[in-house]
Tab-separated table of C-alpha atoms in Angstrom:
chain	number	residue	atom	x	y	z
A	168	MET	CA	0.000	0.000	0.000
A	169	LEU	CA	2.869	2.398	0.720
A	170	THR	CA	4.519	1.589	-2.604
A	171	SER	CA	1.258	2.179	-4.409
A	172	ASN	CA	0.954	5.564	-2.759
A	173	ILE	CA	4.484	6.459	-3.786
A	174	CYS	CA	3.950	5.543	-7.440
A	175	THR	CA	0.592	7.234	-7.585
A	176	SER	CA	1.986	10.373	-6.019
A	177	CYS	CA	4.968	10.493	-8.410
A	178	LEU	CA	2.894	9.864	-11.502
A	179	ASP	CA	0.080	12.249	-10.574
A	180	ARG	CA	1.824	15.358	-9.343
A	181	GLY	CA	5.501	15.000	-8.621
A	182	ASN	CA	5.644	18.310	-6.811
A	183	THR	CA	7.195	19.218	-3.456
A	184	ARG	CA	3.985	19.109	-1.424
A	185	GLN	CA	3.279	15.522	-2.445
A	186	TRP	CA	6.767	14.521	-1.439
A	187	ILE	CA	6.349	16.133	1.978
A	188	ASN	CA	2.975	14.417	2.518
A	189	LEU	CA	4.500	11.102	1.555
A	190	LEU	CA	7.329	11.502	4.061
A	191	ASN	CA	4.843	12.429	6.793
A	192	ARG	CA	2.922	9.224	6.125
A	193	ILE	CA	6.136	7.279	6.454
A	194	ASP	CA	6.826	8.976	9.824
A	195	LEU	CA	3.343	8.154	11.078
A	196	TYR	CA	3.761	4.566	10.002
A	197	MET	CA	7.048	4.368	11.789
A	198	ASP	CA	5.491	5.904	14.923
A	199	ASP	CA	2.797	3.223	14.886
A	200	ARG	CA	5.396	0.527	14.582
A	201	SER	CA	7.514	2.041	17.322
A	202	GLN	CA	4.665	1.715	19.822
A	203	LYS	CA	4.722	-2.033	19.316
A	204	GLN	CA	8.530	-2.388	19.745
A	205	PRO	CA	9.744	-3.484	23.168
A	206	CYS	CA	13.046	-1.517	23.129
A	207	ALA	CA	13.678	2.149	22.331
A	208	ALA	CA	17.066	1.464	20.675
A	209	THR	CA	15.596	-1.258	18.525
A	210	THR	CA	12.799	1.053	17.637
A	211	ARG	CA	15.119	3.842	16.513
A	212	ARG	CA	17.265	1.421	14.481
A	213	SER	CA	14.303	-0.130	12.758
A	214	ARG	CA	12.866	3.279	12.104
A	215	VAL	CA	16.096	4.486	10.434
A	216	ILE	CA	16.496	1.340	8.378
A	217	THR	CA	12.921	1.434	7.232
A	218	ARG	CA	13.130	5.092	6.299
A	219	ILE	CA	16.340	4.512	4.312
A	220	ALA	CA	14.725	1.619	2.465
A	221	MET	CA	11.705	3.719	1.641
A	222	MET	CA	13.892	6.539	0.360
A	223	LEU	CA	15.831	4.159	-1.905
A	224	ALA	CA	12.601	2.715	-3.252
A	225	LEU	CA	11.282	6.198	-3.820
A	226	ALA	CA	14.453	7.223	-5.710
A	227	ALA	CA	14.205	4.149	-7.926
A	228	VAL	CA	10.596	4.917	-8.771
A	229	CYS	CA	11.474	8.562	-9.610
A	230	ALA	CA	14.340	7.479	-11.857
A	231	LEU	CA	11.952	5.174	-13.697
A	232	ILE	CA	9.450	8.004	-14.155
A	233	VAL	CA	12.153	10.396	-15.447
A	234	GLY	CA	13.349	7.784	-17.915
A	235	CYS	CA	9.865	7.213	-19.226
A	236	THR	CA	9.285	10.964	-19.594
A	237	SER	CA	12.598	11.496	-21.476
A	238	SER	CA	11.772	8.630	-23.833
A	239	ALA	CA	8.355	10.163	-24.593
A	240	ASP	CA	9.883	13.601	-25.263
A	241	SER	CA	12.479	12.094	-27.614
A	242	LYS	CA	9.801	10.305	-29.599
A	243	GLN	CA	7.804	13.531	-29.861
A	244	GLN	CA	10.838	15.465	-31.153
A	245	LYS	CA	11.545	12.812	-33.756
A	246	ALA	CA	7.952	12.924	-34.857
A	247	GLN	CA	8.137	16.714	-35.225
A	248	ALA	CA	11.409	16.470	-37.177
A	249	ALA	CA	9.895	13.926	-39.526
A	250	ALA	CA	6.942	16.223	-40.294
A	251	PRO	CA	7.354	18.493	-43.410
A	252	ARG	CA	8.549	22.007	-42.629
A	253	ALA	CA	7.306	25.216	-44.231
A	254	VAL	CA	9.731	26.746	-46.764
A	255	SER	CA	10.547	30.434	-46.307
A	256	VAL	CA	9.971	32.196	-49.624
A	257	ALA	CA	9.391	35.694	-51.017
A	258	ILE	CA	6.087	36.355	-52.709
A	259	ALA	CA	4.543	39.082	-54.834
A	260	PRO	CA	1.054	39.790	-56.152
A	261	VAL	CA	0.032	39.596	-59.801
A	262	GLN	CA	-1.229	43.012	-60.863
A	263	LYS	CA	-2.878	44.737	-63.807
A	264	GLN	CA	-1.255	47.965	-64.968
A	265	ASP	CA	0.042	49.868	-67.989
A	266	VAL	CA	3.443	48.698	-69.238
A	267	PRO	CA	5.631	50.883	-71.496
A	268	VAL	CA	7.532	48.973	-74.179
A	269	TYR	CA	11.051	50.258	-74.812
A	270	LEU	CA	13.710	49.531	-77.409
A	271	THR	CA	17.235	50.163	-76.155
A	272	GLY	CA	20.217	51.082	-78.310
A	273	LEU	CA	23.731	52.355	-77.778
A	274	GLY	CA	24.252	55.927	-78.912
A	275	ALA	CA	26.480	58.967	-78.885
A	276	VAL	CA	25.578	62.611	-78.474
A	277	THR	CA	26.181	64.793	-81.519
A	278	ALA	CA	26.078	68.558	-81.656
A	279	PHE	CA	23.120	69.768	-83.686
A	280	ASN	CA	25.480	72.173	-85.501
A	281	THR	CA	29.282	72.390	-85.331
A	282	ALA	CA	31.434	75.093	-86.936
A	283	ASN	CA	35.221	75.278	-87.141
A	284	ILE	CA	35.706	79.033	-87.256
A	285	LYS	CA	38.529	79.987	-89.632
A	286	SER	CA	39.578	83.257	-91.230
A	287	ARG	CA	38.729	83.918	-94.879
A	288	VAL	CA	41.240	86.776	-95.149
A	289	ASP	CA	44.813	87.362	-94.112
A	290	GLY	CA	45.573	89.860	-91.399
A	291	GLN	CA	46.329	90.631	-87.797
A	292	ILE	CA	43.877	89.842	-85.017
A	293	MET	CA	42.885	93.088	-83.356
A	294	ARG	CA	40.343	91.923	-80.804
A	295	VAL	CA	38.864	88.701	-79.375
A	296	ASN	CA	35.310	89.347	-78.177
A	297	PHE	CA	34.461	86.072	-76.482
A	298	ARG	CA	35.392	84.074	-73.416
A	299	GLU	CA	36.125	80.380	-73.495
A	300	GLY	CA	32.974	78.411	-72.739
A	301	GLN	CA	30.719	81.396	-73.417
A	302	ASN	CA	27.258	80.918	-74.913
A	303	VAL	CA	26.856	83.241	-77.891
A	304	LYS	CA	23.971	84.103	-80.160
A	305	ALA	CA	23.848	84.101	-83.938
A	306	GLY	CA	25.451	87.272	-85.391
A	307	GLU	CA	27.403	88.084	-82.215
A	308	SER	CA	30.968	89.337	-82.863
A	309	LEU	CA	33.701	86.839	-82.031
A	310	ILE	CA	36.996	88.043	-83.571
A	311	GLU	CA	38.021	91.263	-85.332
A	312	ILE	CA	40.826	91.281	-87.910
A	313	ASP	CA	42.576	94.488	-88.980
A	314	PRO	CA	40.318	95.835	-91.806
A	315	ARG	CA	42.490	98.810	-92.841
A	316	PRO	CA	44.281	97.143	-95.782
A	317	TYR	CA	40.971	96.074	-97.237
A	318	GLN	CA	39.474	99.501	-96.620
A	319	ALA	CA	42.319	101.085	-98.588
A	320	LEU	CA	41.806	98.619	-101.410
A	321	LEU	CA	38.122	99.487	-101.398
A	322	ASP	CA	38.902	103.179	-101.740
A	323	GLN	CA	41.212	102.427	-104.671
A	324	MET	CA	38.574	100.358	-106.435
A	325	GLN	CA	35.983	103.087	-105.929
A	326	ALA	CA	38.345	105.690	-107.466
A	327	GLN	CA	39.045	103.449	-110.421
A	328	LEU	CA	35.317	102.997	-110.886
A	329	TYR	CA	34.788	106.718	-110.856
A	330	ARG	CA	37.419	107.142	-113.615
A	331	ASP	CA	36.051	104.376	-115.791
A	332	GLN	CA	32.516	105.713	-115.429
A	333	ALA	CA	33.718	109.102	-116.738
A	334	GLN	CA	35.325	107.474	-119.773
A	335	LEU	CA	32.159	105.529	-120.391
A	336	ARG	CA	30.049	108.694	-120.363
A	337	ASP	CA	32.371	110.356	-122.878
A	338	ALA	CA	32.269	107.339	-125.171
A	339	LYS	CA	28.490	107.273	-125.085
A	340	LEU	CA	28.268	111.012	-125.897
A	341	ASN	CA	30.538	110.612	-128.909
A	342	LEU	CA	28.508	107.619	-130.037
A	343	ASP	CA	25.350	109.714	-129.921
A	344	ARG	CA	27.001	112.491	-132.013
A	345	TYR	CA	28.254	110.030	-134.627
A	346	THR	CA	24.875	108.427	-134.845
A	347	THR	CA	23.169	111.758	-135.668
A	348	LEU	CA	25.670	112.406	-138.522
A	349	ILE	CA	25.009	109.155	-140.329
A	350	PRO	CA	21.936	110.393	-142.305
A	351	SER	CA	23.883	113.398	-143.715
A	352	GLY	CA	26.786	111.213	-144.869
A	353	SER	CA	29.297	113.280	-142.897
A	354	ILE	CA	30.741	110.260	-141.058
A	355	ALA	CA	31.581	106.776	-142.101
A	356	GLN	CA	29.632	103.876	-140.722
A	357	GLN	CA	32.864	102.177	-139.692
A	358	GLN	CA	33.758	105.042	-137.349
A	359	VAL	CA	30.337	104.824	-135.713
A	360	ASP	CA	30.751	101.085	-135.154
A	361	THR	CA	34.199	101.603	-133.627
A	362	GLN	CA	32.834	104.167	-131.202
A	363	LYS	CA	30.052	101.820	-130.198
A	364	ALA	CA	32.558	99.031	-129.457
A	365	LEU	CA	34.601	101.440	-127.309
A	366	ALA	CA	31.515	102.366	-125.298
A	367	ASP	CA	30.708	98.698	-124.729
A	368	GLN	CA	34.283	98.020	-123.662
A	369	LEU	CA	34.189	100.809	-121.100
A	370	GLU	CA	30.830	99.455	-119.874
A	371	GLY	CA	32.544	96.165	-119.150
A	372	THR	CA	35.372	97.907	-117.339
A	373	VAL	CA	32.900	99.727	-115.101
A	374	ARG	CA	31.177	96.448	-114.211
A	375	THR	CA	34.527	94.917	-113.365
A	376	ASP	CA	35.277	97.825	-111.070
A	377	GLN	CA	31.928	97.362	-109.363
A	378	ALA	CA	32.673	93.643	-108.786
A	379	GLN	CA	36.056	94.484	-107.310
A	380	ILE	CA	34.405	96.986	-105.002
A	381	GLU	CA	31.973	94.324	-103.799
A	382	THR	CA	34.905	91.965	-103.186
A	383	ALA	CA	36.708	94.618	-101.172
A	384	LYS	CA	33.588	95.251	-99.126
A	385	LEU	CA	33.168	91.512	-98.529
A	386	ASN	CA	36.754	91.249	-97.309
A	387	ILE	CA	36.021	94.004	-94.808
A	388	VAL	CA	33.004	92.000	-93.647
A	389	TYR	CA	35.248	88.946	-93.278
A	390	CYS	CA	37.435	90.944	-90.950
A	391	HIS	CA	34.558	90.897	-88.460
A	392	ILE	CA	33.976	87.222	-87.621
A	393	THR	CA	30.528	86.546	-86.096
A	394	ALA	CA	28.718	83.480	-84.748
A	395	PRO	CA	26.794	81.660	-87.501
A	396	PHE	CA	24.298	80.203	-84.971
A	397	ASN	CA	23.524	80.048	-81.277
A	398	GLY	CA	26.062	77.886	-79.528
A	399	ARG	CA	28.840	77.434	-77.015
A	400	VAL	CA	32.378	78.606	-77.699
A	401	GLY	CA	35.150	76.109	-77.051
A	402	LEU	CA	38.778	76.752	-76.209
A	403	ARG	CA	40.293	79.478	-78.396
A	404	GLN	CA	43.414	78.805	-80.429
A	405	VAL	CA	44.568	82.373	-81.146
A	406	ASP	CA	45.217	85.576	-79.228
A	407	PRO	CA	45.121	89.248	-80.175
A	408	GLY	CA	48.171	90.286	-82.209
A	409	ASN	CA	48.581	87.009	-84.049
A	410	ILE	CA	48.815	87.042	-87.834
A	411	ILE	CA	46.416	84.617	-89.414
A	412	HIS	CA	45.950	83.462	-92.985
A	413	ALA	CA	43.052	82.090	-94.926
A	414	ALA	CA	45.119	78.999	-95.716
A	415	ASP	CA	45.660	78.055	-92.056
A	416	THR	CA	44.498	74.489	-91.280
A	417	ASN	CA	43.785	74.948	-87.568
A	418	PRO	CA	40.579	76.783	-86.674
A	419	MET	CA	40.596	79.834	-84.438
A	420	LEU	CA	37.795	78.330	-82.352
A	421	ILE	CA	35.087	75.663	-82.506
A	422	LEU	CA	31.455	76.627	-82.012
A	423	THR	CA	28.929	73.909	-81.164
A	424	GLN	CA	25.179	74.160	-80.824
A	425	LEU	CA	24.085	72.395	-77.618
A	426	GLN	CA	20.452	73.544	-77.539
A	427	PRO	CA	18.977	71.598	-79.190
A	428	ILE	CA	21.302	68.627	-79.427
A	429	ALA	CA	21.071	65.260	-81.164
A	430	VAL	CA	21.696	61.640	-80.204
A	431	ILE	CA	22.594	59.066	-82.858
A	432	PHE	CA	21.863	55.504	-81.720
A	433	THR	CA	21.514	52.111	-83.363
A	434	LEU	CA	18.786	49.468	-83.347
A	435	PRO	CA	18.626	46.018	-84.996
A	436	GLU	CA	17.294	45.978	-88.509
A	437	ASP	CA	14.490	43.595	-87.480
A	438	VAL	CA	12.713	46.283	-85.438
A	439	LEU	CA	12.799	49.004	-88.091
A	440	PRO	CA	9.441	48.106	-89.701
A	441	ASN	CA	7.760	48.238	-86.311
A	442	VAL	CA	9.408	51.561	-85.444
A	443	SER	CA	8.471	53.027	-88.833
A	444	LYS	CA	4.863	51.919	-88.325
A	445	HIS	CA	4.615	53.641	-84.951
A	446	MET	CA	6.273	56.797	-86.340
A	447	GLN	CA	3.374	57.172	-88.744
A	448	SER	CA	0.994	57.297	-85.784
A	449	GLY	CA	2.864	60.101	-84.013
A	450	THR	CA	6.169	61.299	-82.628
A	451	LEU	CA	8.003	58.704	-80.547
A	452	GLU	CA	9.686	59.600	-77.270
A	453	VAL	CA	13.338	58.806	-76.563
A	454	ASP	CA	15.027	58.820	-73.149
A	455	ALA	CA	18.788	59.238	-72.811
A	456	PHE	CA	20.429	57.407	-69.893
A	457	SER	CA	23.964	57.597	-68.534
A	458	ARG	CA	26.682	55.060	-69.290
A	459	ASP	CA	25.721	52.911	-66.264
A	460	ASP	CA	22.060	53.031	-67.362
A	461	GLN	CA	21.021	54.303	-63.933
A	462	THR	CA	20.602	58.059	-64.401
A	463	LYS	CA	18.093	59.562	-66.804
A	464	LEU	CA	19.716	62.539	-68.513
A	465	ALA	CA	17.095	63.943	-70.874
A	466	THR	CA	13.939	63.200	-72.843
A	467	GLY	CA	13.601	63.985	-76.526
A	468	LYS	CA	11.806	63.055	-79.729
A	469	LEU	CA	12.754	60.648	-82.485
A	470	GLN	CA	13.469	62.659	-85.624
A	471	THR	CA	14.341	60.189	-88.355
A	472	ILE	CA	15.781	56.818	-89.380
A	473	ASP	CA	18.871	56.623	-91.547
A	474	ASN	CA	18.386	55.690	-95.209
A	475	GLU	CA	20.555	52.574	-95.067
A	476	ILE	CA	21.487	49.610	-92.849
A	477	ASP	CA	25.056	48.842	-91.894
A	478	PRO	CA	25.710	45.407	-93.447
A	479	THR	CA	28.589	44.630	-91.064
A	480	THR	CA	26.475	44.934	-87.902
A	481	GLY	CA	22.908	44.536	-89.172
A	482	THR	CA	21.869	47.738	-87.433
A	483	ALA	CA	20.461	51.064	-88.532
A	484	LYS	CA	21.097	54.541	-87.179
A	485	LEU	CA	18.311	56.644	-85.691
A	486	LYS	CA	18.476	60.314	-84.746
A	487	ALA	CA	16.697	61.841	-81.770
A	488	VAL	CA	16.604	65.530	-80.869
A	489	PHE	CA	16.725	66.856	-77.287
A	490	SER	CA	16.120	70.411	-76.086
A	491	ASN	CA	18.983	70.033	-73.556
A	492	THR	CA	18.021	73.149	-71.636
A	493	ASP	CA	19.891	71.931	-68.549
A	494	ASN	CA	23.060	70.982	-70.502
A	495	GLN	CA	23.015	67.339	-69.414
A	496	LEU	CA	24.162	66.162	-72.844
A	497	TRP	CA	27.533	66.972	-74.414
A	498	PRO	CA	28.923	66.162	-77.869
A	499	ASN	CA	30.588	62.736	-78.171
A	500	GLN	CA	29.060	61.613	-74.833
A	501	PHE	CA	28.134	57.922	-74.664
A	502	VAL	CA	24.488	57.286	-73.717
A	503	ASN	CA	21.908	54.508	-73.678
A	504	ALA	CA	18.948	55.568	-75.793
A	505	ASN	CA	15.553	54.096	-74.843
A	506	LEU	CA	12.903	54.459	-77.511
A	507	LEU	CA	9.333	54.287	-76.152
A	508	LEU	CA	7.622	52.197	-78.790
A	509	GLU	CA	4.174	51.887	-77.188
A	510	THR	CA	2.340	51.523	-73.871
A	511	ARG	CA	0.326	48.382	-73.285
A	512	LYS	CA	-2.800	49.201	-71.343
A	513	ASN	CA	-4.175	47.006	-68.510
A	514	SER	CA	-1.554	44.284	-68.845
A	515	THR	CA	-1.228	41.408	-66.372
A	516	VAL	CA	2.248	41.743	-64.877
A	517	LEU	CA	4.376	39.992	-62.294
A	518	PRO	CA	8.061	40.184	-61.254
A	519	THR	CA	10.471	38.615	-63.701
A	520	ALA	CA	12.067	36.702	-60.807
A	521	ALA	CA	8.890	34.604	-60.509
A	522	ILE	CA	9.314	33.147	-64.003
A	523	LEU	CA	10.876	29.683	-64.215
A	524	ARG	CA	11.734	27.763	-67.355
A	525	GLY	CA	11.929	24.046	-67.888
A	526	PRO	CA	11.486	21.404	-70.558
A	527	GLN	CA	7.722	21.819	-70.386
A	528	GLY	CA	7.745	25.602	-70.809
A	529	THR	CA	7.637	28.655	-68.594
A	530	PHE	CA	5.802	28.388	-65.294
A	531	VAL	CA	5.393	30.015	-61.895
A	532	TYR	CA	4.587	28.826	-58.388
A	533	ALA	CA	1.220	30.243	-57.357
A	534	VAL	CA	0.324	30.458	-53.654
A	535	ASN	CA	-2.903	28.777	-52.531
A	536	PRO	CA	-5.070	30.105	-49.647
A	537	ASP	CA	-3.786	27.314	-47.362
A	538	LYS	CA	-0.161	28.472	-47.870
A	539	THR	CA	0.712	25.702	-50.268
A	540	VAL	CA	2.007	26.224	-53.794
A	541	GLN	CA	0.804	25.063	-57.188
A	542	ASP	CA	2.909	25.191	-60.359
A	543	LYS	CA	1.129	26.916	-63.248
A	544	VAL	CA	2.239	27.200	-66.856
A	545	VAL	CA	2.144	30.823	-68.060
A	546	THR	CA	2.307	32.505	-71.439
A	547	VAL	CA	4.878	35.302	-71.501
A	548	SER	CA	4.245	38.226	-73.817
A	549	LEU	CA	7.347	40.305	-73.123
A	550	THR	CA	9.882	41.160	-70.460
A	551	GLN	CA	10.465	44.817	-69.605
A	552	GLY	CA	13.246	45.159	-67.045
A	553	ASP	CA	12.095	43.572	-63.765
A	554	THR	CA	8.516	43.232	-65.009
A	555	THR	CA	7.060	40.466	-67.157
A	556	VAL	CA	3.758	40.683	-69.011
A	557	ILE	CA	1.632	37.524	-68.868
A	558	THR	CA	-1.217	36.748	-71.257
A	559	ALA	CA	-2.342	33.404	-69.777
A	560	GLY	CA	-1.786	31.193	-66.741
A	561	VAL	CA	-2.393	33.561	-63.806
A	562	ASN	CA	-4.847	36.355	-63.085
A	563	PRO	CA	-4.563	39.715	-61.316
A	564	GLY	CA	-4.894	39.217	-57.592
A	565	ASP	CA	-3.019	35.904	-57.545
A	566	THR	CA	0.179	35.586	-55.523
A	567	VAL	CA	3.364	34.045	-56.901
A	568	VAL	CA	6.697	33.033	-55.397
A	569	THR	CA	9.631	35.240	-56.421
A	570	ASP	CA	12.469	33.710	-54.392
A	571	GLY	CA	13.179	30.268	-52.962
A	572	GLN	CA	11.585	28.278	-55.800
A	573	ASP	CA	14.484	25.811	-55.869
A	574	LYS	CA	13.179	24.253	-52.611
A	575	LEU	CA	9.569	23.928	-53.760
A	576	GLN	CA	7.503	21.321	-55.439
A	577	ARG	CA	3.815	20.948	-56.038
A	578	GLY	CA	1.937	21.060	-52.717
A	579	SER	CA	4.849	22.379	-50.652
A	580	ARG	CA	3.917	24.448	-47.628
A	581	ILE	CA	5.483	27.898	-47.491
A	582	GLU	CA	6.079	30.657	-44.995
A	583	PRO	CA	6.023	34.062	-46.751
A	584	ARG	CA	8.745	36.412	-45.575
A	585	ALA	CA	7.964	39.466	-47.664
A	586	THR	CA	5.677	40.781	-50.344
A	587	THR	CA	7.342	42.428	-53.305
A	588	PRO	CA	5.108	44.951	-55.083
A	589	VAL	CA	5.177	44.994	-58.872
A	590	SER	CA	5.803	48.403	-60.399
A	591	ALA	CA	5.747	49.452	-64.002
A	592	PRO	CA	9.233	50.011	-65.422
A	593	THR	CA	10.200	53.666	-65.415
A	594	SER	CA	13.377	53.295	-67.386
A	595	GLY	CA	13.732	51.816	-70.797
A	596	ARG	CA	14.756	48.217	-71.276
A	597	SER	CA	14.844	46.284	-74.482
A	598	VAL	CA	11.976	43.920	-75.115
A	599	SER	CA	13.202	40.339	-74.787
A	600	PRO	CA	11.837	36.907	-73.939
A	601	VAL	CA	11.999	35.678	-70.360
A	602	HIS	CA	14.816	33.320	-69.425
A	603	GLY	CA	13.829	31.819	-66.084
A	604	ALA	CA	15.835	29.489	-63.910
A	605	GLY	CA	15.076	26.085	-62.531
A	606	THR	CA	13.069	23.122	-63.754
A	607	PRO	CA	9.421	22.291	-63.244
A	608	PRO	CA	8.538	19.714	-60.597
A	609	SER	CA	7.528	16.223	-61.463
A	610	GLY	CA	3.977	16.113	-62.651
A	611	ALA	CA	3.894	19.770	-63.746
A	612	PRO	CA	1.283	20.326	-66.450
A	613	ALA	CA	2.462	20.640	-70.020
A	614	PRO	CA	2.134	24.007	-71.763
A	615	ALA	CA	-1.103	24.604	-73.543
A	616	SER	CA	-1.210	24.753	-77.306
A	617	GLY	CA	0.139	28.056	-78.581
A	618	THR	CA	2.097	28.797	-75.420
A	619	SER	CA	4.950	31.171	-76.135
A	620	SER	CA	7.883	32.005	-73.950
A	621	GLY	CA	8.274	35.458	-75.372
A	622	THR	CA	8.335	37.568	-78.502
A	623	SER	CA	11.146	38.849	-80.586
A	624	SER	CA	12.704	42.100	-79.620
A	625	GLY	CA	10.738	45.034	-80.890
A	626	THR	CA	8.097	43.031	-82.728
A	627	SER	CA	5.822	42.332	-79.817
A	628	GLY	CA	4.066	45.646	-80.098
A	629	SER	CA	2.876	45.240	-83.652
């Protein structure tokens, strides 16, 4: 009965109060026994021995209980380890939004107008009227060359003209007199004809003098060099006092027009029909990005397509014009030109990272309401940067896995760690098919008839 109480007490509670109650029972039992013992010493000895035996039995029972409990806990842990664990993944919603379609080409900035300013006359530079890097307007004076030699030549030509005009007047007067004498027979016809030829000769001399005067005046104009258009002056090559000649090969300065400015970029020949078709509908917008394709420099308009294709590269040149009011573009600067071909309205989009590709086509892992995943074959229309346009397979409002797909299979339980919003691309990226990673799980459905993994670059918008 005492052993039964011990086991029951250990199995039921196992707390301190039960242990104390159990020991009190043992003391009472020993007190009852001691009343029946004839000797006090024998009573104390028996009491100690009995109590020690009870304590040993109690310790053995407790050790058994602890062993049983540890074994049960170990089995429970193994059972939990054997159960499937949830996979931590990143997810994102499928959305419907407008997607701009860009064509990207490598380009270089070209000044809209460039002039190598040279002298058209010989002479000494008297004055330089510009500063290096100055913005000048058309007709503004840049350099003045000594005009005095050409002014003297002009005066000489004018004097010679005055003399020849006097001779011409005299010849014409004589011709008129001779002509009036012909009816009376007082003068020979030959003399009249000779006088007429002299008058015509002097007429030619006067015209020559007038042409020389115009040349002298033009040379004086050339002495005052002005800006042919609005632009920015570069570094000057001459200083006041230098003698320059019209035959000099080096220019005195270079003037470039930066506002507006042009960008020449190339695109594959396959996209030209599509670009030409959209040009007929209106002016196409072009964005110029920095070399690292991270900073947007300016926005302009597509002006024209070159009239031939480069056979060595299979590309054609296109020219875009930018206002460049903030001087973000400079001649010979390398840029990435992004041509906005069209904007697809109300497209079903999801992050490109969600797209996987395998032998059976492109697919995604869609998240079910019970936090399990289901592989779904999707039809990709185009990829625009980090955004992919889907035409079939998923619907707006669905949720797809964007990271951690390598640990998933059909029916796997997941634990979402973040939701990545899908945003329309703001910078241009070339249109290209999706190239996902990974392989579909066993039993993934085969692509439907007509499933496409993407469209050719630039032709998806037609």
